[in-house]
Coordinates of C-alpha atoms in Angstrom, one line a residue:
Chain A
M1 CA -10.6 115.7 222.1
T2 CA -9.4 113.4 224.9
L3 CA -9.7 109.7 224.8
E4 CA -9.5 107.8 228.1
L5 CA -8.4 104.2 227.8
I6 CA -10.7 102.0 229.9
N7 CA -9.7 98.5 228.9
S8 CA -7.1 96.9 226.6
N9 CA -6.9 93.2 225.6
K10 CA -4.6 91.6 223.1
L11 CA -6.2 89.2 220.7
F12 CA -5.3 87.7 217.4
G13 CA -2.1 89.6 217.4
G14 CA -3.8 93.0 217.6
W15 CA -5.4 95.0 220.4
L16 CA -9.0 95.6 221.5
K17 CA -9.2 98.9 223.2
Q18 CA -12.2 100.5 225.0
Y19 CA -12.2 104.3 225.3
Q20 CA -14.3 106.9 227.0
H21 CA -14.6 110.4 225.7
T22 CA -16.9 113.4 226.2
S23 CA -19.1 113.6 223.1
K24 CA -19.7 117.1 221.7
T25 CA -22.7 115.8 219.8
L26 CA -24.4 113.8 222.5
H27 CA -23.4 116.1 225.4
C28 CA -22.4 113.2 227.6
D29 CA -19.5 110.7 228.2
M30 CA -19.5 107.9 225.7
R31 CA -17.6 104.6 225.4
F32 CA -16.6 102.9 222.2
S33 CA -14.5 99.8 221.4
V34 CA -11.9 99.6 218.7
Y35 CA -10.0 96.6 217.4
L36 CA -6.7 97.4 215.9
P37 CA -5.3 94.5 213.9
P38 CA -1.6 93.7 213.8
Q39 CA -1.3 95.7 210.6
A40 CA -2.1 98.9 212.6
S41 CA 1.4 99.0 213.8
T42 CA 3.0 99.0 210.3
G43 CA 2.5 102.7 209.7
L44 CA -0.2 102.0 207.0
K45 CA -3.6 103.6 207.2
L46 CA -6.3 100.9 207.4
P47 CA -9.9 100.8 206.3
V48 CA -12.5 100.8 209.1
L49 CA -15.7 98.8 209.6
Y50 CA -18.2 100.5 211.9
W51 CA -20.5 98.1 213.7
L52 CA -23.8 99.3 215.2
S53 CA -25.4 97.0 217.8
G54 CA -29.0 96.2 218.6
L55 CA -31.4 97.1 221.4
T56 CA -29.9 96.7 224.9
C57 CA -26.3 96.3 223.7
T58 CA -23.3 98.4 224.5
D59 CA -20.0 98.7 222.6
E60 CA -18.9 95.3 224.1
N61 CA -21.4 92.7 222.8
F62 CA -20.0 92.5 219.3
M63 CA -16.4 92.4 220.4
Q64 CA -17.1 89.6 222.8
K65 CA -19.4 87.4 220.8
A66 CA -19.1 87.8 217.0
G67 CA -15.6 86.5 216.5
A68 CA -14.9 89.3 214.0
Q69 CA -11.4 90.1 215.2
R70 CA -10.0 86.9 213.7
L71 CA -10.9 88.1 210.2
A72 CA -10.1 91.7 210.9
A73 CA -6.6 90.5 211.9
E74 CA -6.3 88.4 208.8
L75 CA -7.5 91.1 206.4
G76 CA -6.1 94.2 208.1
V77 CA -9.3 96.1 208.9
I78 CA -10.0 98.2 212.0
L79 CA -13.3 97.4 213.8
V80 CA -15.1 100.2 215.7
A81 CA -18.2 99.5 217.9
P82 CA -19.9 102.5 219.4
D83 CA -22.5 102.3 222.2
T84 CA -26.2 102.2 221.2
S85 CA -27.3 105.5 222.8
P86 CA -26.2 108.4 224.9
R87 CA -25.6 107.3 228.5
G88 CA -25.5 108.6 232.0
E89 CA -27.6 109.7 235.0
T90 CA -28.4 113.0 233.4
V91 CA -29.6 111.4 230.1
K92 CA -33.3 110.7 229.8
N93 CA -34.2 107.1 230.0
D94 CA -37.2 104.8 229.9
D95 CA -38.1 101.7 231.9
N96 CA -38.6 99.7 228.7
Y97 CA -35.7 98.1 226.8
D98 CA -36.8 99.5 223.5
L99 CA -36.7 103.2 224.3
G100 CA -34.1 105.5 225.8
Q101 CA -30.6 104.3 226.9
G102 CA -29.6 101.3 224.9
A103 CA -32.2 102.2 222.2
G104 CA -31.0 105.3 220.4
F105 CA -32.0 104.0 217.0
Y106 CA -29.2 106.0 215.3
I107 CA -31.4 109.0 214.6
N108 CA -31.4 112.7 215.7
A109 CA -34.2 113.2 218.2
T110 CA -36.2 116.4 217.7
E111 CA -38.7 116.0 220.5
A112 CA -38.1 117.1 224.1
P113 CA -36.7 115.8 226.4
W114 CA -35.0 113.3 224.0
S115 CA -33.5 116.0 221.8
D116 CA -31.1 117.1 224.6
H117 CA -28.9 114.1 224.0
Y118 CA -30.2 111.6 221.5
H119 CA -28.3 112.6 218.3
M120 CA -26.8 109.2 217.5
Y121 CA -27.1 109.8 213.8
D122 CA -24.7 112.8 213.9
Y123 CA -22.5 110.9 216.3
I124 CA -22.0 108.0 214.0
V125 CA -21.9 109.9 210.7
E126 CA -19.6 112.8 211.9
E127 CA -18.1 112.7 215.3
L128 CA -17.0 109.1 215.6
P129 CA -15.2 108.9 212.2
E130 CA -13.5 112.2 213.0
I131 CA -12.2 110.7 216.3
V132 CA -11.2 107.4 214.8
E133 CA -9.4 108.9 211.8
S134 CA -7.4 111.3 214.0
A135 CA -6.6 108.9 216.9
F136 CA -5.8 105.7 215.0
P137 CA -4.1 104.7 211.8
A138 CA -7.5 104.7 210.0
S139 CA -8.0 105.7 206.4
D140 CA -11.2 107.4 205.2
K141 CA -12.3 104.1 203.6
R142 CA -15.3 103.3 205.8
A143 CA -17.8 100.4 205.8
I144 CA -20.8 100.1 208.1
A145 CA -22.7 97.1 209.4
G146 CA -25.0 96.3 212.3
H147 CA -27.6 94.0 213.9
S148 CA -31.3 94.5 214.3
M149 CA -31.7 98.1 215.5
G150 CA -28.1 98.5 214.4
G151 CA -28.9 96.9 211.0
H152 CA -31.5 99.6 210.5
G153 CA -28.8 102.1 211.6
A154 CA -26.1 100.8 209.2
L155 CA -28.3 100.5 206.1
M156 CA -30.1 103.9 206.8
I157 CA -26.8 105.7 207.4
S158 CA -25.2 104.2 204.3
L159 CA -28.3 105.2 202.2
K160 CA -28.1 108.8 203.5
N161 CA -24.3 109.1 203.1
P162 CA -23.3 107.1 200.0
E163 CA -20.2 109.3 199.6
R164 CA -19.0 108.4 203.1
F165 CA -19.3 104.6 203.1
C166 CA -18.0 102.1 200.6
S167 CA -20.3 99.3 201.6
A168 CA -23.0 98.3 204.1
S169 CA -24.3 95.2 205.6
A170 CA -26.7 94.0 208.2
F171 CA -27.9 91.0 210.2
S172 CA -31.6 90.9 210.9
P173 CA -32.2 94.6 210.3
I174 CA -35.3 96.5 211.3
S175 CA -35.9 97.1 207.6
N176 CA -39.0 99.3 207.7
P177 CA -39.2 101.1 211.1
T178 CA -42.1 103.3 210.0
N179 CA -44.1 100.1 209.8
C180 CA -43.3 98.0 212.9
P181 CA -44.0 98.4 216.6
W182 CA -40.3 99.0 217.6
G183 CA -40.0 101.8 215.0
H184 CA -43.4 103.3 215.8
K185 CA -42.6 103.6 219.4
A186 CA -39.1 105.0 219.1
F187 CA -39.9 107.4 216.2
T188 CA -43.0 108.8 218.0
A189 CA -40.9 109.5 221.1
Y190 CA -37.8 110.9 219.3
L191 CA -39.4 112.5 216.3
G192 CA -43.0 113.3 217.2
E193 CA -46.2 112.5 215.5
D194 CA -45.3 113.9 212.1
T195 CA -44.6 110.8 210.1
S196 CA -42.9 112.7 207.3
Q197 CA -40.0 113.0 209.6
W198 CA -40.0 109.3 210.2
N199 CA -39.7 108.6 206.5
T200 CA -36.3 110.3 206.4
Y201 CA -34.9 107.5 208.6
D202 CA -36.6 104.5 207.0
T203 CA -34.3 102.2 205.2
S204 CA -36.9 100.7 202.9
L205 CA -38.2 104.1 201.8
L206 CA -34.7 105.5 201.3
M207 CA -33.7 102.5 199.3
Q208 CA -36.8 102.7 197.1
H209 CA -35.8 106.2 196.0
A210 CA -32.0 105.8 196.1
T211 CA -30.0 107.3 193.2
Q212 CA -26.6 106.7 194.6
H213 CA -25.8 103.0 195.4
V214 CA -23.8 101.4 198.2
P215 CA -23.2 97.7 197.8
T216 CA -25.2 96.0 200.5
L217 CA -25.4 92.6 202.0
V218 CA -28.2 91.5 204.4
D219 CA -28.5 88.1 206.2
Q220 CA -31.7 87.1 207.9
G221 CA -32.5 84.0 209.9
N222 CA -35.8 82.3 209.2
A223 CA -36.2 81.2 212.8
D224 CA -35.9 84.8 214.1
N225 CA -38.7 85.5 216.6
F226 CA -38.9 89.1 215.4
L227 CA -38.9 88.4 211.7
E228 CA -42.6 89.0 210.8
E229 CA -43.6 91.7 213.2
Q230 CA -40.5 93.8 213.5
L231 CA -38.0 93.1 210.7
K232 CA -39.8 92.8 207.4
P233 CA -37.0 92.1 205.0
E234 CA -39.5 91.7 202.2
T235 CA -40.0 95.5 202.2
L236 CA -36.3 95.9 201.6
E237 CA -36.3 93.5 198.7
A238 CA -39.3 95.2 197.2
S239 CA -37.5 98.6 197.5
A240 CA -34.3 97.3 196.0
K241 CA -36.2 95.9 193.0
I242 CA -37.8 99.3 192.4
S243 CA -34.6 101.3 192.4
G244 CA -32.3 98.6 191.1
Y245 CA -30.3 98.8 194.4
P246 CA -27.3 96.5 194.8
L247 CA -28.8 94.5 197.6
E248 CA -28.0 90.9 198.3
L249 CA -30.4 89.5 200.8
R250 CA -29.9 86.0 202.1
R251 CA -32.3 84.0 204.2
H252 CA -31.0 81.1 206.4
D253 CA -33.2 78.4 207.7
D254 CA -33.2 77.6 211.4
Y255 CA -31.0 80.6 212.3
D256 CA -32.4 83.0 215.0
H257 CA -31.8 86.6 216.2
S258 CA -28.8 85.9 218.4
Y259 CA -25.1 86.6 218.1
Y260 CA -24.7 82.9 217.2
F261 CA -26.2 83.8 213.9
I262 CA -23.9 86.7 213.5
A263 CA -20.8 84.6 214.4
S264 CA -21.8 82.1 211.8
F265 CA -21.7 84.6 208.9
I266 CA -19.5 87.5 210.0
E267 CA -16.7 86.1 207.9
D268 CA -18.8 86.6 204.7
H269 CA -19.6 90.2 205.8
I270 CA -16.1 91.2 206.5
K271 CA -14.9 89.7 203.2
F272 CA -17.7 91.5 201.4
H273 CA -16.7 94.8 202.9
L274 CA -13.1 94.3 202.1
R275 CA -13.9 94.0 198.4
Y276 CA -15.2 97.5 198.4
L277 CA -12.9 99.1 201.0
T278 CA -9.9 98.2 198.9
Q279 CA -11.4 99.5 195.7
S280 CA -11.1 103.1 194.4
P281 CA -13.1 105.0 193.5
V282 CA -16.3 103.7 195.2
N283 CA -20.0 104.2 195.1
T284 CA -20.4 104.7 191.4
K285 CA -23.7 103.6 190.2
Chain B
M1 CA -32.1 60.0 232.8
T2 CA -34.2 62.9 231.4
L3 CA -32.7 65.8 229.6
E4 CA -34.8 68.9 229.4
L5 CA -33.9 71.2 226.5
I6 CA -33.6 74.8 227.7
N7 CA -32.2 76.6 224.7
S8 CA -31.3 75.8 221.1
N9 CA -29.4 77.9 218.6
K10 CA -28.2 77.0 215.1
L11 CA -24.6 78.1 214.4
F12 CA -22.0 77.2 211.8
G13 CA -24.4 74.6 210.4
G14 CA -24.8 72.7 213.6
W15 CA -26.8 73.2 216.8
L16 CA -25.9 74.6 220.3
K17 CA -28.2 73.0 222.8
Q18 CA -28.5 73.8 226.5
Y19 CA -30.0 71.0 228.7
Q20 CA -31.0 70.6 232.3
H21 CA -31.0 67.3 234.1
T22 CA -31.1 66.0 237.6
S23 CA -27.6 64.9 238.5
K24 CA -27.4 61.7 240.5
T25 CA -23.8 62.6 241.5
L26 CA -24.4 66.2 242.6
H27 CA -28.0 65.7 243.9
C28 CA -29.3 68.8 242.2
D29 CA -30.4 70.1 238.8
M30 CA -27.6 70.9 236.5
R31 CA -27.2 72.6 233.1
F32 CA -24.8 71.8 230.4
S33 CA -24.3 73.1 226.8
V34 CA -23.4 70.9 223.9
Y35 CA -22.5 71.9 220.4
L36 CA -23.4 69.3 217.8
P37 CA -21.6 70.0 214.5
P38 CA -23.2 69.4 211.2
Q39 CA -21.6 65.9 211.0
A40 CA -23.7 64.9 214.0
S41 CA -26.6 64.3 211.7
T42 CA -24.7 61.9 209.4
G43 CA -25.2 58.8 211.7
L44 CA -21.5 58.8 212.6
K45 CA -20.3 58.8 216.2
L46 CA -18.1 61.9 216.7
P47 CA -15.3 62.5 219.2
V48 CA -16.0 64.9 222.1
L49 CA -14.1 67.8 223.6
Y50 CA -15.1 68.6 227.2
W51 CA -14.5 72.2 228.2
L52 CA -14.2 73.1 231.9
S53 CA -14.7 76.8 232.7
G54 CA -13.1 79.0 235.3
L55 CA -14.3 80.7 238.5
T56 CA -17.8 82.5 238.3
C57 CA -18.6 80.9 234.9
T58 CA -21.5 78.7 233.8
D59 CA -21.9 76.4 230.9
E60 CA -22.5 79.4 228.7
N61 CA -19.3 81.6 228.7
F62 CA -17.2 79.3 226.5
M63 CA -20.0 78.8 224.0
Q64 CA -20.6 82.6 223.7
K65 CA -17.1 83.9 223.7
A66 CA -14.4 81.4 222.6
G67 CA -15.4 81.0 218.9
A68 CA -14.8 77.3 219.1
Q69 CA -17.9 76.2 217.2
R70 CA -16.4 77.3 213.9
L71 CA -13.6 74.8 214.2
A72 CA -15.8 72.1 215.7
A73 CA -18.1 72.4 212.7
E74 CA -15.1 72.2 210.3
L75 CA -13.5 69.3 212.0
G76 CA -16.5 67.3 213.2
V77 CA -16.1 67.3 217.0
I78 CA -18.8 67.7 219.6
L79 CA -18.2 70.3 222.3
V80 CA -19.6 69.8 225.8
A81 CA -19.4 72.6 228.5
P82 CA -20.7 71.7 232.0
D83 CA -21.4 74.2 234.7
T84 CA -18.6 75.0 237.2
S85 CA -20.3 73.7 240.4
P86 CA -23.5 72.3 241.7
R87 CA -26.3 74.9 241.8
G88 CA -29.5 75.8 243.4
E89 CA -31.0 77.3 246.6
T90 CA -30.4 74.1 248.6
V91 CA -26.8 74.0 247.6
K92 CA -24.3 75.4 250.1
N93 CA -22.8 78.7 248.8
D94 CA -20.3 81.4 249.9
D95 CA -20.4 85.1 249.5
N96 CA -17.0 85.1 247.7
Y97 CA -16.5 84.4 244.1
D98 CA -13.8 81.8 244.7
L99 CA -15.7 79.3 246.9
G100 CA -19.1 77.6 246.6
Q101 CA -21.4 78.0 243.6
G102 CA -19.3 78.9 240.5
A103 CA -16.2 77.5 242.2
G104 CA -16.5 73.7 242.4
F105 CA -12.8 73.2 241.5
Y106 CA -13.7 69.8 239.8
I107 CA -12.9 67.8 243.0
N108 CA -15.0 65.6 245.3
A109 CA -15.6 67.5 248.6
T110 CA -15.2 65.4 251.8
E111 CA -15.9 68.1 254.3
A112 CA -19.4 69.0 255.5
P113 CA -21.5 70.8 254.4
W114 CA -19.8 70.9 251.0
S115 CA -19.7 67.1 250.7
D116 CA -23.5 67.0 250.3
H117 CA -23.3 68.3 246.7
Y118 CA -19.8 69.2 245.6
H119 CA -18.6 66.1 243.7
M120 CA -17.7 67.8 240.4
Y121 CA -14.8 65.3 239.9
D122 CA -17.2 62.3 239.7
Y123 CA -19.7 64.3 237.6
I124 CA -17.1 65.2 235.0
V125 CA -15.3 61.9 234.9
E126 CA -18.3 59.6 235.1
E127 CA -21.8 61.0 234.9
L128 CA -21.4 63.6 232.2
P129 CA -19.7 61.3 229.6
E130 CA -22.3 58.6 230.3
I131 CA -25.1 61.1 229.5
V132 CA -23.3 62.5 226.4
E133 CA -22.5 59.1 225.0
S134 CA -26.0 57.9 225.4
A135 CA -28.0 61.0 224.3
F136 CA -25.9 62.2 221.4
P137 CA -23.9 60.7 218.5
A138 CA -20.8 60.7 220.6
S139 CA -18.0 58.2 220.5
D140 CA -15.9 57.3 223.5
K141 CA -13.0 59.3 222.1
R142 CA -12.7 62.1 224.6
A143 CA -10.5 65.1 225.0
I144 CA -10.6 67.6 227.9
A145 CA -9.7 71.3 228.1
G146 CA -10.3 74.2 230.3
H147 CA -9.5 77.7 231.5
S148 CA -8.0 78.8 234.9
M149 CA -9.9 76.7 237.5
G150 CA -11.1 74.7 234.6
G151 CA -7.5 74.4 233.3
H152 CA -6.6 72.8 236.6
G153 CA -9.7 70.6 236.3
A154 CA -8.9 69.5 232.8
L155 CA -5.2 68.7 233.4
M156 CA -5.8 67.1 236.8
I157 CA -8.7 64.9 235.4
S158 CA -6.6 63.8 232.4
L159 CA -3.7 62.9 234.7
K160 CA -5.9 60.8 236.9
N161 CA -7.8 59.2 234.0
P162 CA -5.3 58.6 231.2
E163 CA -7.3 55.7 229.9
R164 CA -10.4 57.9 229.5
F165 CA -8.9 61.0 227.7
C166 CA -6.9 61.0 224.5
S167 CA -5.5 64.5 225.0
A168 CA -5.7 67.5 227.4
S169 CA -5.2 71.2 227.1
A170 CA -5.5 74.4 229.2
F171 CA -5.4 78.1 229.0
S172 CA -4.0 79.8 232.1
P173 CA -4.5 76.8 234.4
I174 CA -4.1 76.9 238.2
S175 CA -1.1 74.6 237.9
N176 CA -0.3 74.0 241.5
P177 CA -3.4 74.6 243.6
T178 CA -1.8 73.2 246.8
N179 CA 0.6 76.2 246.6
C180 CA -1.6 79.2 245.7
P181 CA -4.3 81.3 247.5
W182 CA -7.2 80.1 245.4
G183 CA -6.3 76.5 245.9
H184 CA -5.5 76.8 249.6
K185 CA -8.9 78.3 250.2
A186 CA -11.0 75.9 248.2
F187 CA -9.1 72.8 249.2
T188 CA -9.2 73.7 252.9
A189 CA -13.0 74.1 252.6
Y190 CA -13.7 71.1 250.5
L191 CA -11.1 68.7 251.7
G192 CA -10.2 69.8 255.2
E193 CA -6.8 70.5 256.7
D194 CA -5.1 67.2 255.8
T195 CA -2.9 68.3 252.9
S196 CA -2.2 64.8 251.8
Q197 CA -5.8 64.8 250.4
W198 CA -5.0 68.1 248.5
N199 CA -2.1 66.4 246.7
T200 CA -4.3 63.9 245.0
Y201 CA -5.9 66.8 243.0
D202 CA -2.7 68.9 242.3
T203 CA -1.8 68.9 238.6
S204 CA 1.9 69.6 239.1
L205 CA 2.3 66.9 241.7
L206 CA 0.3 64.4 239.6
M207 CA 2.4 65.2 236.5
Q208 CA 5.6 64.8 238.4
H209 CA 4.8 61.2 239.2
A210 CA 2.8 60.3 236.1
T211 CA 3.6 57.0 234.5
Q212 CA 0.8 57.1 231.9
H213 CA 1.0 60.0 229.5
V214 CA -1.7 62.1 227.9
P215 CA -0.5 64.6 225.3
T216 CA -1.0 68.0 226.8
L217 CA -0.9 71.6 225.5
V218 CA -0.9 74.6 227.7
D219 CA -1.1 78.3 226.7
Q220 CA -0.3 81.1 229.2
G221 CA -0.4 84.8 228.7
N222 CA 2.5 86.8 230.1
A223 CA 0.2 89.8 230.9
D224 CA -2.1 87.6 233.0
N225 CA -2.9 89.4 236.3
F226 CA -3.0 86.0 238.1
L227 CA 0.1 84.6 236.6
E228 CA 2.6 84.8 239.5
E229 CA 0.4 84.4 242.5
Q230 CA -2.2 81.9 241.4
L231 CA -1.2 80.1 238.2
K232 CA 2.5 79.1 238.5
P233 CA 3.0 77.4 235.1
E234 CA 6.7 77.0 236.0
T235 CA 5.8 74.2 238.5
L236 CA 4.1 72.4 235.6
E237 CA 7.2 72.7 233.4
A238 CA 9.4 71.4 236.2
S239 CA 7.1 68.4 236.8
A240 CA 7.0 67.5 233.1
K241 CA 10.7 67.6 233.0
I242 CA 11.0 65.2 235.9
S243 CA 8.6 62.6 234.5
G244 CA 9.2 63.2 230.8
Y245 CA 5.6 64.2 230.4
P246 CA 4.5 65.2 226.9
L247 CA 3.7 68.8 227.9
E248 CA 3.9 71.6 225.4
L249 CA 3.7 74.9 227.3
R250 CA 3.6 78.1 225.3
R251 CA 3.9 81.6 226.7
H252 CA 2.4 84.6 224.9
D253 CA 3.5 88.2 225.5
D254 CA 0.8 90.8 226.2
Y255 CA -2.1 88.3 226.4
D256 CA -4.2 88.4 229.6
H257 CA -6.6 86.1 231.5
S258 CA -9.7 86.9 229.4
Y259 CA -11.7 85.0 226.8
Y260 CA -10.0 87.1 224.2
F261 CA -6.9 85.1 224.9
I262 CA -8.8 81.9 224.5
A263 CA -10.5 83.0 221.3
S264 CA -7.0 83.8 219.9
F265 CA -5.6 80.3 220.3
I266 CA -8.6 78.0 220.5
E267 CA -8.0 76.9 216.9
D268 CA -4.6 75.5 217.9
H269 CA -6.2 73.6 220.8
I270 CA -9.0 72.0 218.8
K271 CA -6.6 70.9 216.1
F272 CA -4.2 69.6 218.7
H273 CA -7.0 67.4 220.2
L274 CA -8.2 66.2 216.9
R275 CA -4.8 64.7 216.2
Y276 CA -5.2 62.4 219.1
L277 CA -9.0 61.9 219.0
T278 CA -8.7 60.4 215.5
Q279 CA -5.8 58.2 216.5
S280 CA -6.2 54.6 217.8
P281 CA -5.0 53.3 220.1
V282 CA -4.2 56.3 222.4
N283 CA -2.3 57.0 225.6
T284 CA 0.6 54.8 225.0
K285 CA 3.7 56.1 226.6

């Protein structure tokens, strides 16, 4: 495995580094960004928060706009932000923003031609932590968070891998992708018409039947343009009630779908994750 | 004066608002962004920090990337970020990033065709505060800060208007524009070949002869690609020494010219300004 350093910026006493590597899972070159807080140079292994971004984003948006590095530096956590899909000229794309490059939905596509590259689920669950934990002073204490499509990704991945993640959180997640236009479109393309396959990636359905529990925080703005048609946090609340899932869902008047909302509450999320990342053992019901 | 609201986002309990207006000084439509902290709804008049951005920026970069609103909300200061030049199809431009639109240099152009619109100095000193103090709960306690070209703008404007600004600060300012390629090019175009006109906008020369003193903080990264050729903070230090100017200039190993540097130290700047914005009277030698 070779990591090529693309960019490097010092901030808050640590280093933001952007790398490129050839992904064995996605069969293309991928970029990711990692923030190494000052504590990364002490020889200690640090916990890691993975951040999954939303539609149209790359590995850069979160690092530029969320203001998370200040807290990561204060609390000693590594931040890792992958790209939102496989990339490149040979990778199938679509003219719309909500399918193809920039819209991987963190699932494993089974339908041609998407199935050639679109295996973001395996990339996030397996390949990326393997890279991070071998290349950086990262422990195997992992948390996962995300926004919108990445909120769906973070919650869904934590629900399917409770032994791998200590905690999960999301801003404005697509909570019930089998039941909204963004999810219908992406899941039809990537997974085909058989909706039983869709269900295996639906956060609300997974949470409804969860037997292993990952502490989960969700923030949702009430002035979010996508709230009613695409996000449907009420389905998540209903699911958590059925399974007794440890979900804290907060609603915030006037806040919208932008990174300004994320910046306003990212401190709460990082402190939430740190509570569980520094506990041992984790994920007991 | 009519302000058209273009965008509005809630963050950190306050509101970021982007407005468009027809500028009487610049003879074109201009945008600016203002962050109103939660205290703006209490009926109190709040102090204002004006932020001047660097080459190629608009009113949006600082608001998206610096993370300043968190502190502004905590401390009760209004943030105002104007655009970096006049704009529009009828406004003279240049193919290069360092002249024309996005590169107004915060001076009043005297040379045709630039002199039709490029009066950013008057816009920042007179028109913008007039708008801000009539449209928002803003007091006449003003501070000014900026980055790179905007660092030049902030320091130069405070030096020329010590009665109007309580404090000034800059990240990576163009400290001596009469003596660097960016400054030579812009000042030649906007002011002509007579270098005595250039001197009236040169921060280092103004500071060397200053008799009224505005407390000033400057941060400079030692890994800044533009440090030696364009920024020349050593001239600023030399000038401050000559006039006994209250300049604190800090150098930071490994930090570069990016907004990541700004984000890392903006808290210090806002707290610095607040010390003087909440004093009365100000600007005594």
